[in-house]
XYZ file of C-alpha atoms in Angstrom:
764
model
C 48.135 1.082 -19.888
C 50.176 2.463 -22.400
C 53.527 1.794 -23.344
C 55.691 4.508 -21.501
C 53.562 4.619 -18.389
C 55.271 3.720 -15.446
C 53.715 2.653 -12.467
C 55.301 2.721 -8.946
C 55.132 -0.687 -6.732
C 56.185 -1.725 -3.682
C 58.794 -4.412 -3.738
C 58.324 -7.134 -1.209
C 61.398 -7.788 0.914
C 62.720 -12.083 0.818
C 60.767 -12.327 4.454
C 57.737 -13.048 3.960
C 56.140 -11.765 7.311
C 57.262 -8.021 6.657
C 56.848 -5.314 3.794
C 59.975 -2.923 3.597
C 59.491 -0.053 1.494
C 60.890 -0.355 -1.545
C 59.474 0.453 -5.184
C 59.562 -1.058 -8.709
C 59.517 0.637 -11.946
C 57.800 -1.189 -14.617
C 58.360 -0.183 -18.321
C 56.986 -2.709 -20.590
C 58.305 -5.975 -19.429
C 61.096 -4.375 -17.584
C 61.726 -4.594 -13.998
C 64.002 -1.895 -11.624
C 64.548 -1.723 -8.539
C 64.772 1.416 -6.393
C 64.816 1.505 -2.799
C 63.610 3.843 -0.026
C 64.588 1.796 3.417
C 63.621 4.813 5.239
C 60.133 4.948 4.719
C 57.802 2.558 6.507
C 54.403 2.580 4.912
C 52.261 1.149 8.008
C 49.617 3.712 7.378
C 48.731 3.304 4.287
C 44.316 3.494 3.734
C 42.128 3.885 0.931
C 40.244 1.735 -1.438
C 40.270 -1.807 -2.085
C 40.530 -1.341 -5.916
C 41.993 0.511 -8.354
C 40.117 3.153 -10.629
C 40.569 3.031 -14.253
C 38.409 2.940 -15.962
C 39.890 3.493 -19.795
C 42.365 1.270 -19.033
C 42.816 -2.108 -20.689
C 42.097 -5.399 -18.647
C 44.907 -8.078 -17.818
C 41.991 -10.937 -19.200
C 41.922 -8.381 -22.547
C 45.733 -8.223 -22.840
C 46.383 -11.590 -22.584
C 43.347 -12.308 -25.055
C 45.475 -9.872 -26.799
C 48.729 -11.422 -26.977
C 47.420 -15.219 -27.165
C 48.288 -14.658 -31.172
C 51.808 -16.642 -32.062
C 51.519 -18.586 -28.465
C 51.844 -22.083 -29.473
C 51.376 -24.255 -26.146
C 51.672 -21.771 -23.741
C 48.858 -20.698 -21.456
C 46.928 -18.098 -23.028
C 46.692 -16.606 -19.014
C 49.590 -17.353 -17.540
C 50.818 -15.231 -15.148
C 53.822 -13.401 -15.093
C 55.703 -11.521 -11.914
C 54.837 -7.970 -11.993
C 51.538 -8.115 -14.174
C 49.617 -5.628 -12.479
C 45.307 -5.438 -11.515
C 42.722 -2.933 -10.425
C 40.900 -4.812 -8.225
C 42.481 -8.404 -6.223
C 38.797 -9.944 -7.726
C 40.586 -9.719 -11.459
C 43.742 -10.645 -10.508
C 41.781 -13.849 -9.205
C 39.864 -14.181 -12.271
C 42.887 -13.969 -14.156
C 44.486 -16.606 -12.034
C 41.409 -18.851 -12.071
C 41.276 -19.357 -16.497
C 44.758 -19.898 -16.074
C 43.886 -22.530 -13.233
C 41.702 -23.808 -15.998
C 44.100 -24.485 -18.783
C 46.261 -26.231 -16.723
C 43.485 -28.343 -14.835
C 43.363 -27.002 -10.806
C 41.091 -25.084 -8.683
C 41.906 -22.594 -6.852
C 40.926 -20.539 -3.752
C 42.175 -17.181 -1.812
C 45.376 -18.666 0.743
C 46.555 -15.776 3.439
C 46.037 -12.894 3.434
C 47.338 -9.383 5.500
C 46.036 -5.448 6.723
C 47.860 -2.902 8.265
C 45.984 -1.252 11.326
C 43.980 0.533 8.865
C 41.760 -2.624 7.791
C 43.921 -1.999 4.541
C 44.738 -5.088 3.120
C 48.673 -5.212 1.503
C 48.625 -8.774 0.270
C 46.266 -11.409 -0.815
C 47.611 -15.031 -1.611
C 45.481 -17.214 -4.092
C 46.299 -20.763 -3.801
C 45.912 -23.886 -5.623
C 42.570 -25.693 -3.993
C 45.161 -28.295 -3.022
C 47.393 -26.243 -0.464
C 47.353 -27.053 2.812
C 46.439 -29.744 5.017
C 43.060 -30.555 6.836
C 42.700 -29.766 10.110
C 41.395 -33.253 11.139
C 43.360 -35.970 9.751
C 40.576 -38.571 9.001
C 38.635 -36.376 7.017
C 38.667 -36.904 3.238
C 39.950 -33.984 1.493
C 41.925 -32.845 -1.273
C 44.408 -30.985 0.539
C 47.825 -32.032 0.292
C 50.477 -28.955 0.428
C 50.482 -28.094 -3.289
C 52.892 -25.340 -3.192
C 51.287 -23.403 -6.284
C 49.957 -20.208 -5.958
C 50.388 -16.501 -6.571
C 51.167 -13.444 -4.436
C 49.103 -10.155 -4.664
C 50.961 -6.942 -3.423
C 49.537 -3.104 -3.395
C 50.560 -0.926 -5.514
C 51.057 2.919 -4.741
C 47.702 3.857 -6.874
C 45.654 1.467 -4.518
C 46.124 -1.438 -7.303
C 47.725 -5.152 -7.221
C 50.898 -7.016 -8.520
C 52.199 -10.503 -8.861
C 55.376 -10.863 -6.507
C 55.440 -14.184 -6.900
C 54.503 -17.050 -8.455
C 54.883 -21.080 -8.044
C 54.175 -23.284 -10.457
C 54.814 -26.734 -9.810
C 51.780 -29.013 -8.657
C 52.376 -31.861 -6.490
C 49.331 -34.060 -7.628
C 47.391 -34.797 -11.014
C 46.228 -32.503 -13.056
C 42.572 -32.413 -14.640
C 42.697 -33.420 -18.399
C 38.687 -32.770 -19.207
C 36.029 -30.691 -19.407
C 33.867 -32.710 -16.392
C 37.035 -33.397 -14.775
C 37.773 -29.280 -14.791
C 34.291 -28.225 -13.313
C 34.680 -30.399 -10.263
C 36.789 -27.352 -8.556
C 34.005 -25.088 -6.313
C 36.210 -22.180 -8.880
C 35.227 -23.029 -12.013
C 31.741 -24.047 -11.029
C 30.810 -20.604 -9.275
C 27.593 -18.570 -9.970
C 27.745 -15.088 -10.800
C 25.452 -12.044 -8.886
C 23.324 -11.783 -11.659
C 22.927 -15.949 -12.361
C 22.033 -15.623 -8.559
C 19.272 -14.010 -8.908
C 17.663 -15.965 -11.684
C 17.989 -18.275 -9.667
C 16.118 -16.733 -6.570
C 13.495 -15.481 -9.040
C 13.013 -18.750 -10.422
C 12.746 -20.331 -7.117
C 10.343 -18.125 -5.796
C 7.769 -18.861 -7.989
C 7.509 -22.668 -7.412
C 10.146 -24.176 -10.365
C 12.011 -26.794 -9.378
C 15.666 -27.167 -8.665
C 15.873 -30.289 -11.229
C 14.185 -27.473 -13.800
C 16.368 -24.527 -12.342
C 19.192 -26.847 -13.850
C 17.795 -27.560 -16.826
C 16.486 -24.028 -18.019
C 20.496 -23.004 -16.583
C 21.429 -25.565 -18.932
C 23.039 -28.252 -16.240
C 23.056 -31.885 -16.615
C 21.377 -31.192 -20.613
C 22.120 -32.436 -23.955
C 23.100 -29.295 -25.448
C 26.284 -27.471 -25.052
C 27.514 -28.188 -21.898
C 27.924 -25.495 -19.009
C 30.184 -24.816 -16.190
C 27.862 -25.125 -13.461
C 27.169 -28.371 -11.084
C 24.016 -29.769 -9.767
C 25.330 -29.628 -6.231
C 26.565 -25.946 -6.621
C 22.969 -25.042 -8.038
C 20.981 -27.189 -5.243
C 23.650 -25.821 -2.716
C 23.076 -22.005 -3.397
C 18.858 -22.831 -3.306
C 19.094 -24.019 0.235
C 21.395 -20.952 0.917
C 18.573 -18.866 -0.631
C 15.912 -20.989 1.184
C 17.727 -20.990 4.467
C 17.631 -16.443 4.010
C 14.089 -16.731 3.250
C 13.459 -18.489 6.740
C 15.709 -15.952 8.468
C 13.605 -13.342 10.194
C 10.112 -14.506 8.960
C 8.059 -12.926 11.306
C 10.350 -9.072 10.949
C 10.186 -9.395 7.167
C 6.497 -10.286 7.196
C 5.817 -7.554 9.756
C 7.589 -5.022 6.854
C 6.058 -5.994 4.224
C 2.662 -5.877 5.940
C 3.613 -2.329 7.096
C 4.447 -1.336 2.700
C 1.103 -3.281 1.427
C -0.599 -0.553 4.616
C 1.573 2.424 3.138
C 0.504 1.884 -0.677
C -3.082 1.158 0.364
C -4.523 2.556 3.383
C -8.390 0.579 3.210
C -5.754 -2.185 3.645
C -6.570 -4.543 6.906
C -4.983 -7.153 8.997
C -5.388 -8.816 11.914
C -3.909 -10.590 14.481
C -4.974 -13.608 16.569
C -2.340 -13.952 19.388
C -2.100 -16.718 22.333
C -0.424 -15.021 26.105
C 3.250 -15.772 24.995
C 2.883 -13.528 21.862
C 3.171 -16.316 19.318
C 0.482 -16.381 15.896
C -2.440 -18.488 16.230
C -4.730 -16.703 13.130
C -4.111 -13.790 10.836
C -6.724 -12.768 8.089
C -5.835 -9.446 6.025
C -7.711 -7.809 3.159
C -6.859 -5.069 0.707
C -8.910 -2.273 -0.234
C -10.259 -3.430 -3.080
C -11.706 -6.964 -1.577
C -13.547 -4.771 0.100
C -15.185 -2.884 -2.502
C -15.307 -6.018 -4.359
C -17.772 -7.294 -1.396
C -19.729 -4.387 -1.007
C -20.541 -5.092 -4.893
C -21.261 -9.386 -4.964
C -20.407 -10.361 -1.479
C -23.567 -11.825 -1.292
C -22.804 -15.519 -2.320
C -19.206 -16.377 -1.260
C -17.422 -19.864 -0.911
C -14.840 -21.095 1.455
C -12.850 -23.762 1.501
C -9.559 -24.653 2.656
C -6.231 -25.791 1.588
C -2.604 -27.058 3.115
C 1.184 -27.742 2.872
C 1.672 -23.797 0.989
C 3.655 -22.377 4.231
C 6.275 -23.538 6.135
C 4.226 -23.762 9.044
C 1.665 -26.475 7.350
C -1.168 -23.677 8.863
C -4.491 -24.597 7.026
C -5.093 -21.241 4.331
C -8.380 -20.487 3.829
C -9.499 -18.404 1.225
C -13.140 -15.997 0.972
C -14.178 -16.322 -3.130
C -17.446 -15.106 -5.044
C -18.107 -14.192 -8.276
C -18.560 -11.025 -10.053
C -20.386 -9.213 -12.441
C -18.607 -10.886 -15.112
C -18.801 -14.688 -13.629
C -15.254 -14.329 -13.006
C -14.203 -15.649 -9.214
C -13.162 -12.557 -6.801
C -10.725 -12.970 -3.988
C -12.562 -10.833 -0.700
C -10.045 -12.197 1.416
C -7.622 -14.503 2.555
C -6.711 -16.386 6.671
C -4.101 -17.909 7.936
C -5.453 -21.051 10.866
C -3.573 -22.868 13.268
C -5.978 -25.742 13.167
C -9.519 -26.265 11.559
C -11.538 -26.073 15.064
C -14.816 -24.744 15.845
C -13.228 -21.777 17.723
C -10.392 -20.761 14.528
C -13.159 -20.645 11.771
C -15.454 -18.646 14.178
C -12.868 -16.012 14.700
C -12.294 -15.999 10.770
C -15.886 -15.422 9.991
C -16.482 -13.038 12.784
C -13.343 -11.133 12.112
C -14.010 -11.520 7.876
C -17.720 -9.949 8.762
C -16.728 -6.931 11.081
C -13.574 -6.389 8.306
C -16.240 -6.091 5.731
C -18.431 -3.510 8.043
C -21.139 -5.944 9.540
C -22.612 -7.249 6.648
C -23.012 -10.629 6.064
C -23.481 -13.151 3.030
C -26.513 -14.195 2.360
C -25.006 -17.449 1.542
C -21.693 -19.093 2.036
C -21.557 -23.437 0.631
C -18.180 -24.513 1.943
C -17.522 -28.224 2.241
C -18.265 -30.821 4.906
C -16.621 -29.755 7.638
C -18.208 -30.189 10.622
C -16.093 -27.594 12.385
C -17.469 -25.123 10.093
C -20.843 -25.584 10.366
C -21.007 -25.239 13.984
C -19.231 -21.761 13.347
C -21.668 -20.736 10.765
C -24.652 -21.394 12.937
C -23.092 -19.149 15.626
C -21.210 -16.835 13.764
C -22.966 -16.350 10.555
C -26.869 -16.426 11.784
C -28.129 -14.532 9.403
C -26.494 -16.651 6.400
C -28.233 -19.728 4.191
C -25.267 -22.527 4.667
C -24.969 -25.111 1.584
C -22.354 -28.080 0.925
C -20.631 -27.742 -2.426
C -22.557 -30.859 -4.430
C -19.019 -31.910 -6.203
C -17.658 -32.775 -2.809
C -20.633 -35.102 -1.773
C -20.666 -36.927 -4.823
C -17.219 -36.931 -5.516
C -16.906 -40.944 -4.283
C -19.841 -42.283 -5.895
C -18.714 -44.182 -8.095
C -16.482 -46.009 -5.909
C -19.561 -46.332 -2.733
C -22.049 -47.408 -5.836
C -19.401 -49.365 -8.025
C -21.948 -52.323 -8.107
C -24.416 -50.422 -9.970
C -22.509 -48.554 -11.922
C -21.475 -51.914 -13.390
C -23.989 -53.863 -12.784
C -26.921 -51.524 -14.330
C -25.925 -49.264 -17.479
C -28.885 -46.911 -17.564
C -28.333 -46.649 -12.990
C -25.423 -43.970 -14.219
C -27.951 -42.486 -16.635
C -30.887 -42.260 -14.102
C -28.989 -41.091 -11.643
C -27.033 -38.343 -13.141
C -30.297 -36.537 -14.321
C -31.816 -37.304 -11.275
C -28.942 -34.902 -9.259
C -28.447 -32.549 -11.885
C -32.300 -31.723 -13.731
C -34.072 -32.153 -10.861
C -35.920 -29.175 -9.245
C -38.823 -29.635 -7.589
C -38.297 -31.516 -4.224
C -41.634 -33.625 -3.733
C -40.965 -34.865 -7.411
C -36.798 -35.178 -6.145
C -37.943 -37.729 -3.200
C -39.870 -39.876 -4.683
C -37.493 -40.150 -8.057
C -34.501 -40.783 -4.954
C -36.925 -43.899 -3.265
C -37.981 -44.901 -6.671
C -34.475 -45.529 -8.061
C -33.005 -47.324 -4.957
C -35.549 -49.459 -4.609
C -35.115 -50.741 -8.964
C -31.327 -50.519 -8.098
C -31.758 -52.350 -4.967
C -29.759 -49.198 -3.426
C -32.202 -48.638 -0.545
C -29.709 -50.103 2.492
C -26.856 -48.840 1.230
C -24.944 -46.928 3.499
C -23.670 -43.891 1.591
C -27.473 -43.303 -0.513
C -28.745 -43.289 2.933
C -26.364 -40.046 3.867
C -26.605 -38.314 0.608
C -30.444 -39.023 0.991
C -30.153 -37.714 4.789
C -28.618 -34.618 4.226
C -30.025 -33.992 1.215
C -31.249 -30.020 2.026
C -27.456 -29.427 1.899
C -26.427 -30.512 -1.555
C -29.332 -31.235 -3.424
C -30.303 -28.558 -6.732
C -33.790 -28.509 -5.465
C -33.312 -27.046 -2.346
C -30.619 -25.141 -3.750
C -33.066 -22.812 -6.046
C -34.859 -21.241 -3.266
C -30.961 -19.838 -1.780
C -29.251 -17.598 -3.915
C -25.851 -18.782 -4.711
C -24.959 -16.606 -7.822
C -24.688 -19.530 -10.071
C -22.620 -21.325 -7.263
C -23.127 -25.256 -6.264
C -19.789 -25.785 -5.435
C -16.511 -24.526 -3.739
C -15.072 -24.576 -6.888
C -13.786 -21.261 -7.300
C -12.253 -21.435 -3.618
C -10.072 -24.269 -4.970
C -9.208 -22.778 -8.422
C -7.976 -20.118 -6.613
C -6.116 -22.810 -4.306
C -4.950 -24.494 -6.863
C -3.259 -21.257 -8.503
C -1.537 -20.400 -6.014
C 0.178 -23.490 -5.696
C 1.741 -23.129 -8.383
C 3.513 -20.058 -8.037
C 4.498 -20.784 -4.210
C 6.602 -23.109 -2.845
C 5.659 -26.081 -0.239
C 7.066 -24.505 2.770
C 7.348 -20.931 1.621
C 8.252 -18.820 4.658
C 4.979 -16.452 5.932
C 6.368 -13.027 4.110
C 6.902 -14.890 0.475
C 3.814 -16.645 1.031
C 2.183 -13.225 1.565
C 3.594 -11.871 -1.023
C 2.527 -14.399 -3.870
C -1.129 -13.979 -2.530
C -0.493 -10.871 -3.440
C 0.877 -11.754 -6.797
C -2.628 -13.482 -7.105
C -5.192 -10.780 -6.158
C -2.549 -8.652 -8.682
C -3.724 -11.463 -11.633
C -7.367 -11.543 -10.704
C -7.321 -7.344 -10.897
C -5.471 -8.214 -14.513
C -8.288 -10.351 -15.569
C -10.956 -8.325 -14.621
C -9.704 -5.429 -16.355
C -9.602 -7.035 -18.817
C -13.377 -7.879 -18.943
C -14.498 -4.778 -18.587
C -11.998 -3.494 -21.786
C -14.190 -5.719 -23.287
C -17.198 -5.008 -22.325
C -16.903 -1.430 -23.446
C -14.809 -1.854 -26.231
C -16.677 -4.831 -28.360
C -20.192 -4.835 -29.219
C -21.541 -8.335 -28.726
C -23.303 -9.592 -31.529
C -26.883 -10.546 -31.796
C -27.428 -14.443 -31.884
C -31.366 -14.892 -32.477
C -32.124 -11.329 -32.695
C -35.286 -10.958 -30.586
C -36.480 -7.858 -29.104
C -35.485 -8.555 -25.500
C -32.074 -10.034 -26.582
C -31.299 -6.022 -27.301
C -32.224 -5.420 -24.310
C -29.560 -7.770 -22.747
C -27.171 -6.698 -25.097
C -27.260 -3.358 -23.230
C -27.102 -3.440 -19.917
C -25.530 -6.874 -19.151
C -21.980 -7.445 -19.216
C -20.811 -10.003 -22.117
C -20.361 -12.988 -19.767
C -23.734 -12.913 -18.831
C -25.202 -11.790 -22.364
C -23.310 -15.278 -23.618
C -25.418 -17.038 -20.987
C -28.522 -15.200 -21.555
C -28.332 -15.996 -25.357
C -27.810 -19.455 -24.024
C -30.979 -19.708 -22.276
C -32.854 -17.588 -24.738
C -31.421 -20.421 -27.818
C -32.709 -23.050 -25.320
C -36.365 -21.348 -24.727
C -36.976 -22.197 -27.698
C -37.529 -26.030 -27.396
C -40.230 -24.426 -24.722
C -43.648 -24.843 -25.417
C -46.713 -22.766 -23.243
C -49.534 -25.120 -23.097
C -51.797 -22.782 -20.999
C -52.845 -18.931 -20.070
C -55.413 -18.504 -17.146
C -55.992 -14.975 -15.733
C -54.229 -13.422 -18.012
C -50.645 -13.668 -15.986
C -50.605 -16.950 -15.006
C -48.959 -19.480 -17.740
C -48.849 -22.729 -17.722
C -45.183 -24.177 -19.802
C -43.508 -27.085 -20.533
C -40.376 -29.063 -22.472
C -41.545 -29.839 -26.275
C -39.683 -33.153 -25.727
C -41.867 -33.953 -22.348
C -45.377 -33.587 -25.082
C -46.002 -37.030 -25.649
C -44.748 -38.600 -23.123
C -46.690 -40.092 -19.765
C -44.746 -38.480 -16.856
C -44.673 -34.699 -18.444
C -43.302 -31.620 -16.284
C -44.830 -28.129 -16.252
C -43.736 -25.400 -15.230
C -46.124 -22.400 -13.853
C -45.396 -18.751 -15.067
C -46.287 -14.993 -13.085
C -45.960 -12.543 -15.400
C -46.479 -8.627 -13.408
C -46.351 -6.588 -17.054
C -44.004 -3.987 -16.034
C -42.528 -5.337 -12.873
C -41.357 -9.109 -12.580
C -41.694 -12.525 -14.243
C -41.586 -15.383 -11.588
C -41.624 -19.486 -12.200
C -41.950 -22.229 -10.141
C -38.149 -24.105 -11.684
C -36.281 -20.998 -9.448
C -33.585 -20.383 -11.886
C -33.976 -16.721 -10.738
C -34.022 -16.836 -6.971
C -30.680 -19.491 -7.503
C -28.866 -17.193 -10.166
C -30.207 -13.798 -10.723
C -31.088 -15.062 -13.960
C -34.317 -14.948 -15.927
C -35.235 -18.884 -16.847
C -36.136 -20.361 -20.343
C -39.480 -20.596 -19.104
C -39.614 -17.037 -18.570
C -37.978 -16.032 -21.129
C -40.567 -17.956 -23.781
C -43.611 -15.828 -21.830
C -41.737 -12.916 -22.860
C -40.888 -13.570 -26.202
C -44.447 -14.554 -26.616
C -45.596 -11.409 -25.581
C -43.604 -9.080 -28.152
C -41.555 -7.806 -24.487
C -38.929 -4.939 -25.597
C -37.225 -5.107 -22.358
C -36.194 -7.532 -19.292
C -38.786 -7.076 -16.483
C -37.077 -4.215 -13.929
C -37.745 -6.673 -11.197
C -35.447 -9.463 -12.764
C -33.098 -7.299 -13.462
C -30.260 -8.083 -10.752
C -27.606 -5.128 -10.603
C -24.563 -7.317 -9.589
C -24.315 -8.467 -12.993
C -25.011 -5.417 -15.042
C -22.331 -3.121 -16.579
C -23.390 -0.452 -14.192
C -21.411 -2.921 -11.372
C -18.289 -2.045 -13.564
C -18.855 1.798 -13.546
C -19.679 1.612 -10.021
C -16.026 0.845 -8.865
C -14.420 2.265 -10.909
C -15.784 5.337 -9.401
C -15.214 4.313 -5.982
C -11.945 3.448 -7.574
C -11.449 7.487 -8.501
C -12.650 8.349 -4.881
C -9.906 6.208 -3.450
C -7.261 7.717 -5.375
C -8.495 11.414 -4.786
C -5.875 10.999 -1.850
C -3.141 10.871 -3.964
C -3.837 13.937 -5.746
C -4.593 15.688 -2.196
C -0.871 14.893 -1.483
C 0.103 16.482 -5.099
C -1.325 19.244 -4.282
C -0.081 20.012 -0.846
C 3.739 19.171 -2.276
C 3.013 22.295 -4.856
C 1.887 24.393 -1.997
C 4.836 23.460 0.227
C 7.039 23.901 -3.311
C 5.721 27.733 -3.425
C 6.032 28.305 0.104
C 9.895 28.028 -0.135
C 9.841 29.614 -3.573
C 8.548 32.587 -1.230
C 10.706 32.723 1.287
C 13.813 32.582 -0.647
C 12.349 35.613 -2.810
C 11.598 37.199 0.419
C 15.133 36.271 1.794
C 16.458 37.779 -0.789
C 14.166 41.189 -1.919
C 15.187 44.456 -0.083
C 12.227 45.472 0.996
C 11.249 45.571 4.609
C 9.362 42.288 6.313
C 6.552 44.138 9.070
C 5.702 42.306 12.247
C 2.346 41.117 11.540
C 2.951 39.424 8.393
C 6.899 37.809 10.046
C 5.085 37.048 13.218
C 2.194 35.113 11.460
C 4.493 32.922 9.224
C 6.851 31.806 12.478
C 3.430 30.815 13.805
C 2.026 29.200 10.664
C 5.831 27.644 9.799
C 6.310 26.100 14.305
C 2.790 24.625 14.008
C 4.208 22.646 10.634
C 7.411 21.864 12.289
C 5.536 20.303 15.340
C 2.928 18.364 13.593
C 6.359 17.095 11.319
C 7.588 16.100 14.665
C 4.581 14.561 16.447
C 4.686 12.440 13.296
C 8.531 11.446 13.563
C 8.038 10.360 16.893
C 5.139 8.672 16.717
C 6.447 6.561 13.730
C 10.111 5.930 15.734
C 7.533 4.614 18.837
C 6.040 2.695 16.431
C 7.215 1.388 13.693
C 3.974 -0.834 12.590
C 1.887 1.775 13.498
C -0.563 1.718 10.827
C -0.483 -2.294 11.061
C -1.589 -2.067 14.381
C -5.294 -0.796 14.058
C -7.903 -0.447 16.321
C -5.455 -1.914 19.396
C -4.673 -5.368 16.746
C -2.054 -7.005 19.459
C 0.941 -7.816 16.208
C 2.802 -11.403 17.256
C 5.795 -11.387 18.540
C 6.690 -15.246 17.712
C 5.441 -17.250 14.537
C 3.407 -20.848 15.090
C 6.379 -23.238 16.101
C 7.477 -25.563 12.499
C 5.904 -28.601 12.035
C 8.576 -31.316 11.727
C 6.831 -34.693 11.291
C 3.315 -35.522 10.055
C 1.430 -33.243 6.771
C -1.735 -32.549 6.903
C -2.801 -31.058 10.163
C -5.401 -33.468 12.229
C -9.377 -33.066 10.736
C -11.742 -32.108 12.299
C -14.279 -32.957 9.752
C -17.070 -35.925 9.707
C -15.355 -39.718 10.333
C -16.842 -40.811 7.227
C -16.895 -40.394 3.134
C -17.187 -36.191 4.326
C -14.124 -35.732 5.232
C -11.655 -37.723 3.385
C -9.331 -36.148 0.238
C -10.828 -35.442 -3.523
C -10.442 -38.312 -5.854
C -12.163 -37.464 -9.211
C -11.368 -33.924 -10.587
C -13.806 -31.559 -11.770
C -13.250 -32.712 -15.387
C -14.360 -36.115 -14.465
C -16.802 -34.490 -12.721
C -18.455 -33.041 -15.659
C -17.680 -36.224 -17.591
C -20.089 -38.325 -15.094
C -23.369 -35.451 -15.444
C -22.272 -33.792 -11.639
C -21.815 -30.284 -12.853
C -24.235 -27.719 -14.211
C -22.884 -26.020 -17.341
C -24.946 -22.817 -15.717
C -23.498 -23.177 -11.938
C -19.404 -22.827 -12.754
C -16.608 -20.822 -13.721
C -16.027 -22.956 -17.193
C -17.532 -22.213 -20.791
C -21.319 -22.588 -21.179
C -22.469 -24.923 -23.828
C -22.190 -24.199 -27.688
C -25.321 -24.047 -29.367
C -25.921 -22.726 -33.251
C -25.274 -19.606 -34.531
C -27.774 -17.471 -35.718
C -27.380 -14.621 -37.674
């Protein structure tokens, strides 16, 4: 504000309960009074602040004039000082209170009949008296305050300033920030905290990121303030959780018309189960849904609902998610609903194989709903307690661990597995061990020889589902509301899509380097993706350790490992080669994984075959699978292209109407009537759509008479994980050893899971 500028200010009467219309003329620091007693300004209305973007703020003026002040506060209030808004005045007075050593808060205010605020008091935090005399409080009737009144241009000015306090003032930085006015969090910081909490960042780490309580430069915030903000954000997230969830699902459905959502509600309308799949999930399942894993996890949502994931493996040997389901319990009926609904959403296509843990309820549900699917157990879950249950044998016999791990990881023949198992239990006195008895009794559900004729896409455990669950728990709070849980799950899907796009790009743009230089390797380089080609090269390298013992009938070969030639117990593999068609091996790797084994590759290399037999090329591992997916995506995106065409048509129609309206050419009756009929049809369709949307807010989510829930499940106040319906034995207990420990014990085959394959020497 320039020095010659004048602001007309209403002057308050000595009586604090009424406002007489008197005016103050402020010129520099001089205050002149010009009373106008005949005007009563009770009907004033206007904005809450003055719009003066080019005017210097009170804080800037105070800082500019601070030079030369010896011991006076920089932001000392002055009678008549003007502000653009009440918030600006509060910030100014708060800076003054920091210098002096007290806190402030809003006091009494006054509004007229038009709800126009004409007065606002800013008082000391110790102002007033507590309503409850026995309660501990700092309020002791401190008179310190400033009174703000309105200017004629909707600004504010200081009409009263009381400087004295009746209490001790703060003298240090640590004392000062204990006042609530000096530990407030602005909107940007609050939004930053919200983002951190939504990504499962603990309150302690939030404080560390904001610099609260750190060893570096001190911050004015307190841990109590940050904790209170986090509590309020959590309460805000939990408010109207069902409505937010349905709104989010509606937005997802509008953005992805191929999305499917299924609800299961009880008689009261309370949600019991929810299963949803995106359009990409369906496309992935169509190509890679032949082998899936299913596992549940807990404590990932506010209602302690078990969350299950349908996971498979794509042509880049990556985990791919087919869908997620929230269940009330782990009962057989809940699993039956989940499996049957999942198959119906996927167009009735059943998976060839499903891997789960040892849940008895899952097994019953699979027998009734997935009758055409082979069910196998996760081998890691079965053997996770081996060291604990067989501790005596591990510690007493040095060779037991090596023989046991070799048996369960290398043996592929059923008869040999059973004979060696009996021999092992006799040798180490484990025939009466209950754990070993149970393992052998359920051997058809987990042992490797019984997996070799079952296609599992190289999976023998639910590690992929557990990895996805682990990633989900890292980004979502332990007790997240439903809508936040669904949103974070969508972020997980987006992350997996980005990882897949990265591998597709690498496969297209980076040429695989030939490792061994044999003719058949070049064919594999052309057809397989980068990840599958690496595994093919590993198997091809291992085939160099094989020896062809004999060849009969021209197409029957006996192959064995060179290290077993001089041993009494020799393991032989029979390979049948139908030239130009297919090659089979008794090891069963192709049936299990869809890739040619080392014994078959030994035969093909010895016969100088340039290509992999057509019958041994599984489409799901090839580059063509990615191209098929890209074509499907383009087909789905054709809809938005048609929408753009429709917009262009409407724009051209509007331009034509304006041209006809502004032209002097007469309009024939038949043209006019035809155009009106067409426009009337379009208006009727628009009205029908609006009426449909207004009648059912979630029309696209409510598909095929899908009943929407009216209530969410009740929250569990006590206890942790819901009752477990697994077997009461070791099969139902939680994981104790990680995958890394399992690999060290030799239980996980490097070709089975998602981890990197074993390294082998580079070949040029």
